[in-house]
Short mmCIF file of C-alpha atoms in Angstrom, two decimals:
data_model
loop_
_atom_site.label_atom_id
_atom_site.label_comp_id
_atom_site.label_asym_id
_atom_site.label_seq_id
_atom_site.Cartn_x
_atom_site.Cartn_y
_atom_site.Cartn_z
CA UNK A 72 92.21 90.78 79.96
CA UNK A 73 94.49 93.35 81.57
CA UNK A 74 97.99 92.21 82.48
CA UNK A 75 97.53 93.38 86.05
CA UNK A 76 94.11 93.80 87.66
CA UNK A 77 93.18 95.40 90.93
CA UNK A 78 89.95 96.28 92.69
CA UNK A 79 89.91 100.10 92.46
CA UNK A 80 88.12 100.49 95.79
CA UNK A 81 87.87 102.74 97.64
CA UNK A 82 88.33 100.72 100.78
CA UNK A 83 87.07 102.78 103.71
CA UNK A 84 88.27 101.37 107.03
CA UNK A 85 88.49 102.69 110.59
CA UNK A 86 91.81 103.30 112.27
CA UNK A 87 93.23 100.13 113.74
CA UNK A 88 91.51 97.86 111.23
CA UNK A 89 93.21 95.19 109.16
CA UNK A 90 92.72 95.49 105.43
CA UNK A 91 93.83 93.31 102.54
CA UNK A 92 94.15 93.98 98.83
CA UNK A 93 94.50 91.43 96.08
CA UNK A 94 95.95 91.78 92.62
CA UNK A 95 95.86 89.28 89.77
CA UNK A 96 98.29 89.05 86.88
CA UNK A 97 97.86 87.32 83.53
CA UNK A 98 101.37 86.25 82.57
CA UNK A 99 102.34 83.04 84.36
CA UNK A 100 105.98 83.67 83.44
CA UNK A 101 106.13 86.80 85.57
CA UNK A 102 109.09 86.69 87.91
CA UNK A 103 109.09 89.72 90.17
CA UNK A 104 106.38 91.64 91.96
CA UNK A 105 106.10 94.84 93.92
CA UNK A 106 103.70 97.08 95.77
CA UNK A 107 104.00 100.82 95.24
CA UNK A 108 102.22 103.51 97.19
CA UNK A 109 100.92 106.73 95.65
CA UNK A 110 99.67 109.60 97.78
CA UNK A 111 97.13 112.01 96.34
CA UNK A 112 98.70 114.20 93.66
CA UNK A 113 102.14 112.71 94.29
CA UNK A 114 104.39 110.28 92.47
CA UNK A 115 104.38 106.50 93.12
CA UNK A 116 107.00 105.18 95.53
CA UNK A 117 108.13 101.64 96.23
CA UNK A 118 106.43 100.21 99.33
CA UNK A 119 107.84 96.69 99.24
CA UNK A 120 108.93 93.88 96.99
CA UNK A 121 107.01 90.60 97.06
CA UNK A 122 109.00 87.42 97.49
CA UNK A 123 107.89 83.86 96.78
CA UNK A 124 107.99 82.95 100.45
CA UNK A 125 106.06 86.04 101.47
CA UNK A 126 107.58 88.92 103.37
CA UNK A 127 106.73 91.32 106.13
CA UNK A 128 107.75 94.89 106.83
CA UNK A 129 106.32 96.15 110.08
CA UNK A 130 102.54 96.31 109.72
CA UNK A 131 102.68 95.33 106.05
CA UNK A 132 102.70 91.75 104.75
CA UNK A 133 102.96 90.75 101.10
CA UNK A 134 102.12 87.31 99.77
CA UNK A 135 102.51 85.67 96.36
CA UNK A 136 100.36 82.82 95.06
CA UNK A 137 101.85 81.63 91.79
CA UNK A 138 99.32 78.86 91.22
CA UNK A 139 96.44 81.32 91.24
CA UNK A 140 98.51 84.19 89.86
CA UNK A 141 97.76 86.74 92.50
CA UNK A 142 99.61 88.80 95.04
CA UNK A 143 98.22 90.34 98.18
CA UNK A 144 99.02 93.14 100.58
CA UNK A 145 97.85 93.02 104.19
CA UNK A 146 97.95 96.12 106.36
CA UNK A 147 97.47 95.64 110.08
CA UNK A 148 96.55 98.30 112.62
CA UNK A 149 95.73 100.86 109.91
CA UNK A 150 96.85 104.44 110.48
CA UNK A 151 95.41 107.61 109.00
CA UNK A 152 98.73 108.03 107.20
CA UNK A 153 98.14 104.77 105.33
CA UNK A 154 95.47 106.52 103.25
CA UNK A 155 96.78 106.33 99.69
CA UNK A 156 96.47 104.39 96.47
CA UNK A 157 98.34 101.07 96.39
CA UNK A 158 99.66 99.97 93.01
CA UNK A 159 100.40 96.34 92.21
CA UNK A 160 103.43 96.01 89.91
CA UNK A 161 104.55 92.99 87.92
CA UNK A 162 107.56 92.23 85.79
CA UNK A 163 105.99 90.37 82.82
CA UNK A 164 109.33 88.95 81.65
CA UNK A 165 108.07 89.05 78.08
CA UNK A 166 110.27 90.38 75.35
CA UNK A 167 111.57 93.82 76.13
CA UNK A 168 108.74 94.81 78.41
CA UNK A 169 109.48 96.59 81.65
CA UNK A 170 107.40 96.69 84.81
CA UNK A 171 103.62 96.75 84.39
CA UNK A 172 101.61 98.78 86.87
CA UNK A 173 98.06 98.04 87.98
CA UNK A 174 95.56 100.88 88.18
CA UNK A 175 95.69 100.89 91.95
CA UNK A 176 93.43 100.33 94.94
CA UNK A 177 92.48 103.37 96.96
CA UNK A 178 92.51 103.11 100.75
CA UNK A 179 90.90 105.67 103.03
CA UNK A 180 91.47 105.19 106.73
CA UNK A 181 88.85 106.97 108.82
CA UNK A 182 89.45 108.40 112.30
CA UNK B 99 120.86 113.19 95.43
CA UNK B 100 118.09 115.46 94.15
CA UNK B 101 116.06 112.60 92.75
CA UNK B 102 114.37 112.65 89.36
CA UNK B 103 113.69 116.20 88.22
CA UNK B 104 110.85 117.11 85.88
CA UNK B 105 109.85 120.40 84.35
CA UNK B 106 107.53 122.11 84.08
CA UNK B 107 105.42 120.96 87.03
CA UNK B 108 102.27 122.35 85.44
CA UNK B 109 101.50 123.18 81.84
CA UNK B 110 98.34 124.66 80.44
CA UNK B 111 98.17 125.00 76.69
CA UNK B 112 95.69 125.27 73.88
CA UNK B 113 94.82 122.54 71.45
CA UNK B 114 97.24 122.43 68.53
CA UNK B 115 100.21 123.81 70.43
CA UNK B 116 103.49 121.98 70.88
CA UNK B 117 104.29 120.77 74.38
CA UNK B 118 107.73 119.71 75.59
CA UNK B 119 108.22 117.94 78.89
CA UNK B 120 111.66 117.54 80.40
CA UNK B 121 113.30 115.03 82.70
CA UNK B 122 116.64 114.65 84.43
CA UNK B 123 117.14 111.11 85.79
CA UNK B 124 119.11 110.13 88.86
CA UNK B 125 122.81 110.06 88.07
CA UNK B 126 124.04 106.52 87.45
CA UNK B 127 120.65 105.14 86.46
CA UNK B 128 120.81 103.51 83.04
CA UNK B 129 117.05 103.28 82.49
CA UNK B 130 114.59 106.08 81.97
CA UNK B 131 110.83 105.66 81.67
CA UNK B 132 108.04 107.97 80.58
CA UNK B 133 104.52 107.30 81.93
CA UNK B 134 101.14 108.92 81.55
CA UNK B 135 98.52 108.72 84.30
CA UNK B 136 94.79 109.41 84.00
CA UNK B 137 91.84 108.44 86.14
CA UNK B 138 90.39 106.35 83.32
CA UNK B 139 93.51 104.45 82.21
CA UNK B 140 95.75 104.50 85.27
CA UNK B 141 99.53 104.57 84.85
CA UNK B 142 100.61 103.73 81.31
CA UNK B 143 104.17 103.19 80.14
CA UNK B 144 104.81 105.28 77.03
CA UNK B 145 108.46 104.54 76.29
CA UNK B 146 111.65 103.59 78.03
CA UNK B 147 115.35 104.04 77.30
CA UNK B 148 118.42 102.05 78.20
CA UNK B 149 121.72 103.93 77.98
CA UNK B 150 119.96 106.65 75.98
CA UNK B 151 118.59 104.18 73.39
CA UNK B 152 114.81 103.68 73.08
CA UNK B 153 113.99 100.05 73.90
CA UNK B 154 110.20 99.84 73.90
CA UNK B 155 108.01 102.58 72.47
CA UNK B 156 104.93 100.43 71.99
CA UNK B 157 103.04 102.55 74.49
CA UNK B 158 103.44 105.79 72.56
CA UNK B 159 99.86 106.61 71.56
CA UNK B 160 100.48 107.97 68.09
CA UNK B 161 102.82 109.95 65.89
CA UNK B 162 102.03 113.15 67.72
CA UNK B 163 104.18 111.87 70.56
CA UNK B 164 107.96 111.67 70.38
CA UNK B 165 110.69 111.18 72.97
CA UNK B 166 114.41 111.71 72.89
CA UNK B 167 117.31 111.13 75.22
CA UNK B 168 120.33 112.99 73.80
CA UNK B 169 122.51 112.15 76.81
CA UNK B 170 122.45 110.26 80.09
CA UNK B 171 121.18 113.22 82.07
CA UNK B 172 118.35 114.56 79.96
CA UNK B 173 115.23 113.40 78.17
CA UNK B 174 112.27 115.11 76.52
CA UNK B 175 108.76 114.05 75.67
CA UNK B 176 107.15 116.14 72.97
CA UNK B 177 103.53 116.31 71.89
CA UNK B 178 102.84 118.05 68.60
CA UNK B 179 100.08 119.00 68.02
CA UNK B 180 98.50 118.63 71.46
CA UNK B 181 94.85 117.63 71.92
CA UNK B 182 92.50 117.85 74.93
CA UNK B 183 92.63 114.07 75.36
CA UNK B 184 96.36 114.39 76.09
CA UNK B 185 95.51 116.06 79.41
CA UNK B 186 97.09 113.90 82.11
CA UNK B 187 99.95 113.72 84.57
CA UNK B 188 103.18 112.69 82.87
CA UNK B 189 105.76 110.99 85.04
CA UNK B 190 109.40 110.32 84.34
CA UNK B 191 111.14 107.56 86.30
CA UNK B 192 114.64 106.14 86.36
CA UNK B 193 116.19 102.94 87.62
CA UNK B 194 119.37 100.93 87.57
CA UNK B 195 117.69 97.99 85.81
CA UNK B 196 114.58 97.51 83.68
CA UNK B 197 112.86 95.49 86.40
CA UNK B 198 114.21 96.97 89.60
CA UNK B 199 112.88 99.76 91.78
CA UNK B 200 111.87 102.80 89.78
CA UNK B 201 112.25 106.28 91.19
CA UNK B 202 109.63 108.69 89.95
CA UNK B 203 109.82 112.40 89.42
CA UNK B 204 107.06 114.68 90.77
CA UNK B 205 105.27 114.66 87.42
CA UNK B 206 104.06 117.28 84.98
CA UNK B 207 100.35 118.03 85.12
CA UNK B 208 99.32 118.85 81.54
CA UNK B 209 96.04 120.49 80.65
CA UNK B 210 95.18 120.98 77.00
CA UNK B 211 92.24 123.30 76.47
#
């Protein structure tokens, strides 16, 4: 089983739609979680951290469910500029390991 | 700050040739990471350094790959000899901690013919 698993998509949604992505992680000891965004042929960039109580940044909401070992990202009122690949990132807190990146979920927002 | 700098941005080489990728991290960042990204395998961590010392190289695919960090402002990833299956985008990233936000360079797109 992969340490971090994501549905690769693509998710094709119309502008203005609400879309949600889930990500599961295998290590129950994981302590910190992030969502990164990667535009086509560009480098990944931090979108937001995910806190235990859940957190919101404008149209974006991140949630953590430790019992089921998944994190989610909700995007409301989708814009064309939201089209990108969203990477789920987990700190496995095992040995000397650093952050582990999921393979990403691709979102295409249609006009 | 200029951000993480990588060179070259594109590299096309023939199988068997040596390839050297270069990275300059953000000043003040103690951690430097090398990743490889392909469609099939996603983003894979190859190796990371803390204060110029390699900490985890378990992701380095085989002996053909080597990485060095001679000082706080420079790192190289070398592939010798290169093979077509090494074709990928190689990213360098730096951060202040091993588990904090990582800042990525623009990547080097490597094609091995």
